[in-house]
Tab-separated table of C-alpha atoms in Angstrom:
chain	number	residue	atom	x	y	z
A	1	UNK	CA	0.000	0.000	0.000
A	2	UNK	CA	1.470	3.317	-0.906
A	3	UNK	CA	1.718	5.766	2.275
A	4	UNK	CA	0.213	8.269	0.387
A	5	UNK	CA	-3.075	6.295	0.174
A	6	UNK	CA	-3.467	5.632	3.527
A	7	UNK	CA	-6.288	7.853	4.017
A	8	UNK	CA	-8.006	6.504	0.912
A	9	UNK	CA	-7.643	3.104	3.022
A	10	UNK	CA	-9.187	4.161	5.633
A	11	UNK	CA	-12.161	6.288	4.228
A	12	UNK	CA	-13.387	2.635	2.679
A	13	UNK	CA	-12.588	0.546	5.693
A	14	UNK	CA	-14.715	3.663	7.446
A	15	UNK	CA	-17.222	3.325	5.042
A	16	UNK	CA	-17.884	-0.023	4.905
A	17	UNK	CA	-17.789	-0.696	8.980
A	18	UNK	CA	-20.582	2.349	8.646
A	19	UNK	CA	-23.120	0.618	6.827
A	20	UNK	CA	-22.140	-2.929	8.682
A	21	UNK	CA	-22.968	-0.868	12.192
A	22	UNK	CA	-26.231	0.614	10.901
A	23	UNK	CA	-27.038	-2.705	10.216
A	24	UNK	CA	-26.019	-4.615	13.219
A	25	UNK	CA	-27.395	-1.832	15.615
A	26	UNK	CA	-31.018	-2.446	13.623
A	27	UNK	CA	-30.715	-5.839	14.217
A	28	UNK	CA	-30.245	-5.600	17.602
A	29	UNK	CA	-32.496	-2.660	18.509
A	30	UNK	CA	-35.464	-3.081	15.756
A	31	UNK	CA	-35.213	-6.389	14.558
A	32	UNK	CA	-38.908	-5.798	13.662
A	33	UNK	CA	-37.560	-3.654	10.826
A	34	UNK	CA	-34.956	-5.474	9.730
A	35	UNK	CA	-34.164	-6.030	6.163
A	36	UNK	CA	-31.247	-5.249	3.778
A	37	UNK	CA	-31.612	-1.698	3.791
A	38	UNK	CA	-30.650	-1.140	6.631
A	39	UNK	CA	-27.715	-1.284	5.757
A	40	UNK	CA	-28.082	2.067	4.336
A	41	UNK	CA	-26.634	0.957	0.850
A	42	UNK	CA	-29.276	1.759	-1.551
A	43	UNK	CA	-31.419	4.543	0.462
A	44	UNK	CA	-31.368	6.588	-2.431
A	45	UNK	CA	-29.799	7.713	-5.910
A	46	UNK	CA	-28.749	10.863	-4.846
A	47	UNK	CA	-26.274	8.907	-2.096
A	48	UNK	CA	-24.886	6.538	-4.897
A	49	UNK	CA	-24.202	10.103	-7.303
A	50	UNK	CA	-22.285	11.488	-4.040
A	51	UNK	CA	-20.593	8.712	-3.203
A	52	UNK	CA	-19.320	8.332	-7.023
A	53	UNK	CA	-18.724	12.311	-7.018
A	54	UNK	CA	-16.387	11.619	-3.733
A	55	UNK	CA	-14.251	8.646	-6.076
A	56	UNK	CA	-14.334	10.818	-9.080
A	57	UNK	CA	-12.997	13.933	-6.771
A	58	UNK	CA	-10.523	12.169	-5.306
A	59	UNK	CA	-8.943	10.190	-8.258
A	60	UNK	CA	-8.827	13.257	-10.489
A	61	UNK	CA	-7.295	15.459	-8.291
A	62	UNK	CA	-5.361	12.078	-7.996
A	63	UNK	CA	-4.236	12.484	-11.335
A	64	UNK	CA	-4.227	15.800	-12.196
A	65	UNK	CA	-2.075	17.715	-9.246
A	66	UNK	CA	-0.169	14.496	-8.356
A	67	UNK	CA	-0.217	12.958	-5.090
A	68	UNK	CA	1.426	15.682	-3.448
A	69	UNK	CA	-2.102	17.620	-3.685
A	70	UNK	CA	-3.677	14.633	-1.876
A	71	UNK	CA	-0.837	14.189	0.780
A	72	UNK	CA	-2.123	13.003	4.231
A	73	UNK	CA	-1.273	15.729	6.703
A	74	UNK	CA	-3.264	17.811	9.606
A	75	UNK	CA	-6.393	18.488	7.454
A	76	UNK	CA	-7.191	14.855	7.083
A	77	UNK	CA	-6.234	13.381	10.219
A	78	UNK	CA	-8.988	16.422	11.443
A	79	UNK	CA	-11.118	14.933	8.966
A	80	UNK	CA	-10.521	11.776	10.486
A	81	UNK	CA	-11.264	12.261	14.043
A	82	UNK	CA	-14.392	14.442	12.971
A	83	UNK	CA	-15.537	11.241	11.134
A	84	UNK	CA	-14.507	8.338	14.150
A	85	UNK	CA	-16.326	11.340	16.601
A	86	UNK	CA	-19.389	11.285	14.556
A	87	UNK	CA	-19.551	7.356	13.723
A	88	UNK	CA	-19.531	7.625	17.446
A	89	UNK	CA	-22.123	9.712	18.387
A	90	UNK	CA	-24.595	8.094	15.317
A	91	UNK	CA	-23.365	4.685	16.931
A	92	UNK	CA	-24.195	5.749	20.276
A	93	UNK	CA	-27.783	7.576	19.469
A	94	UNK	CA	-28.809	3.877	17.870
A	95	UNK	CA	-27.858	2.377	21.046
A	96	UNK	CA	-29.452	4.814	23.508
A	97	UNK	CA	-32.683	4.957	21.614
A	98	UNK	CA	-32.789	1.016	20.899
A	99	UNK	CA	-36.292	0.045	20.289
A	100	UNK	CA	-37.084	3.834	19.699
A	101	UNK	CA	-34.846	4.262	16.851
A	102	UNK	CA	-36.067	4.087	13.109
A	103	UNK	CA	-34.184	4.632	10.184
A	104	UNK	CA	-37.756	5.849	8.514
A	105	UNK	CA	-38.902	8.766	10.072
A	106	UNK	CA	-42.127	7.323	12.396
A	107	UNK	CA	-45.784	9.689	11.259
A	108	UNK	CA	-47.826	7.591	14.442
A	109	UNK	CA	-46.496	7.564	17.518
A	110	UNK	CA	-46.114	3.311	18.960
A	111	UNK	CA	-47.575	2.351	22.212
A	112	UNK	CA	-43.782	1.235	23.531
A	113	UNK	CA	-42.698	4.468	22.014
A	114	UNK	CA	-40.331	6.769	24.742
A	115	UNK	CA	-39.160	9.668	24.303
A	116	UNK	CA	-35.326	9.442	25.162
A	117	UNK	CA	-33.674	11.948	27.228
A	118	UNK	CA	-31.051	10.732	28.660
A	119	UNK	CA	-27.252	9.684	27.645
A	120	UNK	CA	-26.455	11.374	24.642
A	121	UNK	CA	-29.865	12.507	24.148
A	122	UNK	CA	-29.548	14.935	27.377
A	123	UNK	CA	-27.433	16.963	25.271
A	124	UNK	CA	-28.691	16.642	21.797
A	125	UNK	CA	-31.904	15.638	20.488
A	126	UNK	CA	-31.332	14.257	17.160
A	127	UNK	CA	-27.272	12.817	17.736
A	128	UNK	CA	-28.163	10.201	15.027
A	129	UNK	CA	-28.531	13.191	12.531
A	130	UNK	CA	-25.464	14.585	14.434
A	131	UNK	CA	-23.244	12.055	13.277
A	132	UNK	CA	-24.435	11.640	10.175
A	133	UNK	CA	-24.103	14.898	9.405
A	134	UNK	CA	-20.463	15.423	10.520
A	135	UNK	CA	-19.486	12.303	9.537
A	136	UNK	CA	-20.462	13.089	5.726
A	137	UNK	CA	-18.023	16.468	5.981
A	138	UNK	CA	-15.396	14.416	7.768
A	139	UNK	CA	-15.150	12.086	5.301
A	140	UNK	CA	-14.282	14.631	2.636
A	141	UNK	CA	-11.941	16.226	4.880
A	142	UNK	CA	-10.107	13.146	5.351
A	143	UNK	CA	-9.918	12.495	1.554
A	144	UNK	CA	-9.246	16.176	0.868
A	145	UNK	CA	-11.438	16.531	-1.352
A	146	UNK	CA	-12.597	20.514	-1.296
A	147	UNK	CA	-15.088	20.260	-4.238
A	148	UNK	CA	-17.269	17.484	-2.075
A	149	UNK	CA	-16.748	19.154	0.926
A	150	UNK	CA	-18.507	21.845	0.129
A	151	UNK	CA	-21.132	19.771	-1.906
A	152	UNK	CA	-21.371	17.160	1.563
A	153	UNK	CA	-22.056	19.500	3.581
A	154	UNK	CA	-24.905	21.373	1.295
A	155	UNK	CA	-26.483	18.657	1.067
A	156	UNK	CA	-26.751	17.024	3.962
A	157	UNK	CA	-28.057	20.227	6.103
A	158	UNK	CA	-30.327	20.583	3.105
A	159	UNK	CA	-31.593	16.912	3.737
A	160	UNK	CA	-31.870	17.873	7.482
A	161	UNK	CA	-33.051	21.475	7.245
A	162	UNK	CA	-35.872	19.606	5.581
A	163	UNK	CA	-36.432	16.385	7.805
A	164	UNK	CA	-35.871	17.395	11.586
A	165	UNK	CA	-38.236	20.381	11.590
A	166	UNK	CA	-40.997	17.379	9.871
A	167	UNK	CA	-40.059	15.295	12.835
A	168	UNK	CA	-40.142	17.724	15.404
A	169	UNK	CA	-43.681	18.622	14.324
A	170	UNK	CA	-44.229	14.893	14.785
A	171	UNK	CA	-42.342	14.609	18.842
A	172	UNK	CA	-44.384	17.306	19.684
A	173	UNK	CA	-47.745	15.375	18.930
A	174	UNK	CA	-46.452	12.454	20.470
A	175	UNK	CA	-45.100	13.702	23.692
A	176	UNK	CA	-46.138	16.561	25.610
A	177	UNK	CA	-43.165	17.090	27.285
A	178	UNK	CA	-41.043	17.759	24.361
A	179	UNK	CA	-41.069	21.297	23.734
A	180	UNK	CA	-39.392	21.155	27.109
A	181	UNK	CA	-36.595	19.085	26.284
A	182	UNK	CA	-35.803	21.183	22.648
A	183	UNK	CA	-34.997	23.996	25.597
A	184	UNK	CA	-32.394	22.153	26.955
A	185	UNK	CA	-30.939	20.462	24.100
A	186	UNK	CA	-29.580	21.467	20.610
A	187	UNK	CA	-29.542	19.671	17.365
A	188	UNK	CA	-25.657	20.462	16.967
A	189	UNK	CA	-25.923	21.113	12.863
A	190	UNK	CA	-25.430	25.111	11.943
A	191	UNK	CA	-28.237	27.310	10.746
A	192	UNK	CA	-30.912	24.438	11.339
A	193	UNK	CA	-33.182	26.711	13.831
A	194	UNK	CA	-34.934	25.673	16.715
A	195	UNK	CA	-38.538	24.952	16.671
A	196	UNK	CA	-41.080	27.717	18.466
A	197	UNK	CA	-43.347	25.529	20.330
């Protein structure tokens, strides 16, 4: 393996033990919902475009500047821990939540369905969108790729900007108690506002 790849190395071994851990986590927590997307693989075509955007990046800068341009250094061992951090805290969230995590976001509320507050929920109330979200930027930072950077982290607030204001709209039907907890907590991705109750 060439040194200068090592980052390359361990975006996929990142990326693959990602999708094995959304997997496992379902299987453990919601085995009720369990099926091969969970794995997260084929969620969507606009995931498969960014993910081939990331290659393309990377391998024509690759090729273009020479590997000097894509030489591991400070920026991507940042990127790194950002990414580890965030598989963390997404990791975590699954855990905490167990049988109250979906992958889908849930429009009627379960009879066994809590609201969690506690662990990493006490400090922020969606650390599954957390870690998603700053594990898509650290990614690119780790392959130093600036173009998808930029792109990564468009469009993944845009995804959430859209998604967690839905679901809060949804927690606050389902439990009375939440606009209480959204004072206490934050959502941890910039410019996604919080909620008036």
């Amino acid at each position: 393996l060439d040194a200068r790849l090592v980052h390359w190395s361990a975006y996929m071994v990142i990326l693959c033990f990602f999708h094995e851990v959304e997997f496992l986590l379902t299987a453990a927590y919601r085995s009720d919902t369990l099926s091969a997307d969970n794995f997260l693989l084929n969620h969507s075509k606009a995931y498969h475009v960014a993910v081939l955007l990331c290659w393309a990046e990377f391998w024509l800068e690759w090729w273009l500047f020479g590997a000097g341009w894509k030489r591991p250094g400070v920026l991507s061992a940042s990127g790194l821990t950002l990414t580890v951090g965030a598989l963390f805290s997404r990791s975590l969230a699954m855990r905490t939540a167990a049988s109250n995590f979906s992958h889908t976001i849930e429009t009627e509320k379960r009879p066994q369905h809590r609201l969690v507050k506690h662990g990493i929920y006490r400090y922020l109330r969606h650390p599954a969108y957390f870690g998603f979200f700053w594990f898509s930027v650290g990614t690119q930072l780790l392959l130093l790729n600036p173009v998808c950077t930029l792109l990564y982290a468009y469009a993944s607030w845009k995804f959430f900007a859209d998604r967690i204001p839905y679901e809060e709209e949804l927690l606050h039907e389902f439990f009375p108690e939440y606009a209480r907890y959204t004072e206490r907590t934050i959502i941890g991705i910039p410019l996604i506002p919080r909620r008036n109750s």
